[in-house]
PDB file of C-alpha atoms and ligand atoms in Angstrom:
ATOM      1  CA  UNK M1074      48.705  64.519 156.329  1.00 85.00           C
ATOM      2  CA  UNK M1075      50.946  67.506 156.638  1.00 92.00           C
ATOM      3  CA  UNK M1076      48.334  69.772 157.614  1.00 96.00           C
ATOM      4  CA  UNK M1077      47.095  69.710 161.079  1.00 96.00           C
ATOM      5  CA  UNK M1078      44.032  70.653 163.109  1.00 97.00           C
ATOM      6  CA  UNK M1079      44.887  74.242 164.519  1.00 97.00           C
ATOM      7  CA  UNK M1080      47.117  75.131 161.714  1.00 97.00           C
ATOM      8  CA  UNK M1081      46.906  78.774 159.596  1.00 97.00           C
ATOM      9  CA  UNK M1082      46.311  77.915 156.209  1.00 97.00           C
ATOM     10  CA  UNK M1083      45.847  80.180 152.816  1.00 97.00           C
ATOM     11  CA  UNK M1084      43.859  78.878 150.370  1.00 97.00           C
ATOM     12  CA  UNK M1085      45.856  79.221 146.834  1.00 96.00           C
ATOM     13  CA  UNK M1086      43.291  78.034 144.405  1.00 93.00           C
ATOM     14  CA  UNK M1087      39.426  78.074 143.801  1.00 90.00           C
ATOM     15  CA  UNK M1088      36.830  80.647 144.897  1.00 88.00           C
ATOM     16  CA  UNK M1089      38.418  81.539 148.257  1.00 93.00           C
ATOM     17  CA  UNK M1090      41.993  81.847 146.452  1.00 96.00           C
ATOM     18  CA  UNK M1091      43.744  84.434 148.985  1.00 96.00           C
ATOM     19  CA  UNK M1092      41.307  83.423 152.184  1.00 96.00           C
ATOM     20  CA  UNK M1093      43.014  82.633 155.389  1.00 97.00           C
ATOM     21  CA  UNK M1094      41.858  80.407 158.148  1.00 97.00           C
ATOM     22  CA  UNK M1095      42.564  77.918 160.506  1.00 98.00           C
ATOM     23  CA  UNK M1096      41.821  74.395 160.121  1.00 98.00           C
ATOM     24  CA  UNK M1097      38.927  72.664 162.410  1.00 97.00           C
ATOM     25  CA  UNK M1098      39.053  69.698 160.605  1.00 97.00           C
ATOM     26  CA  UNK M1099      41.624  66.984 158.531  1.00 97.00           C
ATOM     27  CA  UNK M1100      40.059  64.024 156.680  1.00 97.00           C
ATOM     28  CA  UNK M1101      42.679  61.787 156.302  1.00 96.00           C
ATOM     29  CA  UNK M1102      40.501  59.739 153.816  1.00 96.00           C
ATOM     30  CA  UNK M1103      39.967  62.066 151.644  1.00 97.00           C
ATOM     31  CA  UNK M1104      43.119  64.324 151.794  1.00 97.00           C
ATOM     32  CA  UNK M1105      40.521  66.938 152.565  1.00 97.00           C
ATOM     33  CA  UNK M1106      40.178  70.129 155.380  1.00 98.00           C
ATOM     34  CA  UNK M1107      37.650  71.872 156.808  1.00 98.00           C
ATOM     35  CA  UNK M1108      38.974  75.579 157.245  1.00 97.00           C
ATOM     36  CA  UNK M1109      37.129  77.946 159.727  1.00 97.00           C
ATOM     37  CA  UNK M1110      35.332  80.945 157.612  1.00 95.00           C
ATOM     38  CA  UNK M1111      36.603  78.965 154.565  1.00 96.00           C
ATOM     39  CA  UNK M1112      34.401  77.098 151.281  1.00 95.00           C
ATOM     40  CA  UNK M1113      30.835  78.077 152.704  1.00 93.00           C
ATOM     41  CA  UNK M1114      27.923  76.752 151.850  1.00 92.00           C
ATOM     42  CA  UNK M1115      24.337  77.439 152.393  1.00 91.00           C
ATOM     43  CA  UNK M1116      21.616  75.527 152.691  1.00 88.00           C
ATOM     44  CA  UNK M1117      18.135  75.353 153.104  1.00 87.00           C
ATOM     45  CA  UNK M1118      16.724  73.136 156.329  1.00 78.00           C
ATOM     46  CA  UNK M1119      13.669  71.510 155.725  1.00 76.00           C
ATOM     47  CA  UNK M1120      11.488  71.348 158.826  1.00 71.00           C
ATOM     48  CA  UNK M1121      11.707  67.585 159.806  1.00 68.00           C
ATOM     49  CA  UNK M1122       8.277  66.745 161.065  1.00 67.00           C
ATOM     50  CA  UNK M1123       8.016  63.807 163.398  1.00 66.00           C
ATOM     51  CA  UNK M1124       4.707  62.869 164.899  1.00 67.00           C
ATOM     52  CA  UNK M1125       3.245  66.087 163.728  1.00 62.00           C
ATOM     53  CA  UNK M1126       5.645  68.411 165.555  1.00 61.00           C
ATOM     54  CA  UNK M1127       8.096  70.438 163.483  1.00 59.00           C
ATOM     55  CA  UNK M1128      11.475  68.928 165.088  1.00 61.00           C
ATOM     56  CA  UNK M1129      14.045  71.715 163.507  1.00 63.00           C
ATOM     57  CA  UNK M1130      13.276  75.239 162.628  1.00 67.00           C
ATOM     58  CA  UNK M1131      13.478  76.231 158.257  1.00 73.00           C
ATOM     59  CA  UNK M1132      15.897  77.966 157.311  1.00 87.00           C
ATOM     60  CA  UNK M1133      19.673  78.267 156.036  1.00 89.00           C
ATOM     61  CA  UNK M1134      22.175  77.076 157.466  1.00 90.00           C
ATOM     62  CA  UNK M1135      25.725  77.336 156.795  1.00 91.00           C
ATOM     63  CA  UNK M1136      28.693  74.929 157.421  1.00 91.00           C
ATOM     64  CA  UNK M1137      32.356  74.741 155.773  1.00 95.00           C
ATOM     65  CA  UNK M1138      32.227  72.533 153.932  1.00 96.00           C
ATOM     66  CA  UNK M1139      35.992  70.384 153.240  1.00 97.00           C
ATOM     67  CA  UNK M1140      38.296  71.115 150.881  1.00 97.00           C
ATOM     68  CA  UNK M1141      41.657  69.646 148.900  1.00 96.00           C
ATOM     69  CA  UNK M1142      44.627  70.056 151.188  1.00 96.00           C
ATOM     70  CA  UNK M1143      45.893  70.428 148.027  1.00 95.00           C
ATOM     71  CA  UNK M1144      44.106  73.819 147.536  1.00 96.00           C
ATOM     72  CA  UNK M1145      45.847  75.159 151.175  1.00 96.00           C
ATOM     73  CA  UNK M1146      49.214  75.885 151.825  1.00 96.00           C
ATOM     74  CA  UNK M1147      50.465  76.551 155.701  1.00 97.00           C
ATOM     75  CA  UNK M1148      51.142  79.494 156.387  1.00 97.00           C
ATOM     76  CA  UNK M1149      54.441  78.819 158.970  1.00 97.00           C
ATOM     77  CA  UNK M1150      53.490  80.271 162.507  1.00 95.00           C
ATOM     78  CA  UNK M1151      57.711  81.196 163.260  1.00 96.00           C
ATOM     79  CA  UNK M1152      58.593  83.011 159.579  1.00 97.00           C
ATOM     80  CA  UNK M1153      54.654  84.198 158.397  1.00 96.00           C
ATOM     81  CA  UNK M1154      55.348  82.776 154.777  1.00 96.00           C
ATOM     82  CA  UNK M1155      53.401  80.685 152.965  1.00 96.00           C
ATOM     83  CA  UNK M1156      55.441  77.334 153.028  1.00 96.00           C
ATOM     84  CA  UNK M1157      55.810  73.466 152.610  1.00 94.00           C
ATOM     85  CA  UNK M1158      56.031  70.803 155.048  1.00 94.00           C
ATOM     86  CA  UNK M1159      59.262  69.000 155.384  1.00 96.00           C
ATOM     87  CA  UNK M1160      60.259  66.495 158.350  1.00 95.00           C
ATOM     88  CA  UNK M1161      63.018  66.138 160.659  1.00 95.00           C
ATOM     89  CA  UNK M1162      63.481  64.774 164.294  1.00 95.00           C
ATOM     90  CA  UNK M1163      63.700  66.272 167.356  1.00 92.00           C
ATOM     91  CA  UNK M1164      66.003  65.451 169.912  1.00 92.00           C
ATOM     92  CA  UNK M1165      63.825  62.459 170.910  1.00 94.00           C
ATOM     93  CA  UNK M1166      63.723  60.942 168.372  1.00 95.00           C
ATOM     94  CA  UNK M1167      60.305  62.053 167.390  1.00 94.00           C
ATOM     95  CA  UNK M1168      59.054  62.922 164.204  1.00 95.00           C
ATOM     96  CA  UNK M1169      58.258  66.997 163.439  1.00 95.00           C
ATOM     97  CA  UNK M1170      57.156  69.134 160.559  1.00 96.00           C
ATOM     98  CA  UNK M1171      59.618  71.706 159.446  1.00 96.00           C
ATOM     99  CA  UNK M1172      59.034  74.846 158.026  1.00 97.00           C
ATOM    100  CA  UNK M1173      61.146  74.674 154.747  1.00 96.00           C
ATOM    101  CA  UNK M1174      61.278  78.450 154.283  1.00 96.00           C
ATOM    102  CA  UNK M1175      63.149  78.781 157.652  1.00 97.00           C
ATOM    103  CA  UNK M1176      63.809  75.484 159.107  1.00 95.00           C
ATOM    104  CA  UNK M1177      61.553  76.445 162.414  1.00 95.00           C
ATOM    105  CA  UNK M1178      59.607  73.271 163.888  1.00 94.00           C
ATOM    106  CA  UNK M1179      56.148  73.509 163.045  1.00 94.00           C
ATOM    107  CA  UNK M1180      54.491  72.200 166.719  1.00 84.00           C
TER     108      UNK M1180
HETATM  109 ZN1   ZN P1061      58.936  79.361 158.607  1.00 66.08          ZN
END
């Protein structure tokens, strides 16, 4: 995956097209994200009754829910710009993402 947990991403299609966030979440499985403040959804809690007691309050809750990586693009914390991923090595030998607008190592 070539987004990362703690990265700034835009989303650039969909019905948060322009939103900005910062991902809590990468699904490898599913090549999806979950993006803080991003794709919410509501929903209604039933009360879950157990023995006679009401165990969780009603009500809505709301939770990002994940979405395509394919619908994000990282926004590059060195240059600002909305960018791709490339991949280089560092002087250890160790595999890094590269900003491909300005080359800057994407930590
Ligand atoms: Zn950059």
């Amino acid at each position: 995956m070539k987004i990362k947990r703690g990265d700034t991403v835009v989303v650039v299609s969909g019905n948060d097209r322009g939103q900005r966030g910062t991902v809590q979440r990468v699904i490898p499985n599913t090549h999806q994200v979950v993006v803080g403040g991003i794709n919410i959804i509501k929903k209604h809690q039933k009360p879950v009754q157990t023995g006679g007691r009401s165990k969780t309050q009603p009500g809505i809750i709301e939770f990002e829910a994940p979405i395509d990586v394919a619908k994000v693009r990282l926004v590059c914390p060195s240059c600002s710009e909305l960018t791709r991923v490339g991949y280089a090595f560092d002087e250890d030998g160790a595999k890094v993402r590269i900003c491909k607008q300005c080359d800057a190592v994407i930590r």
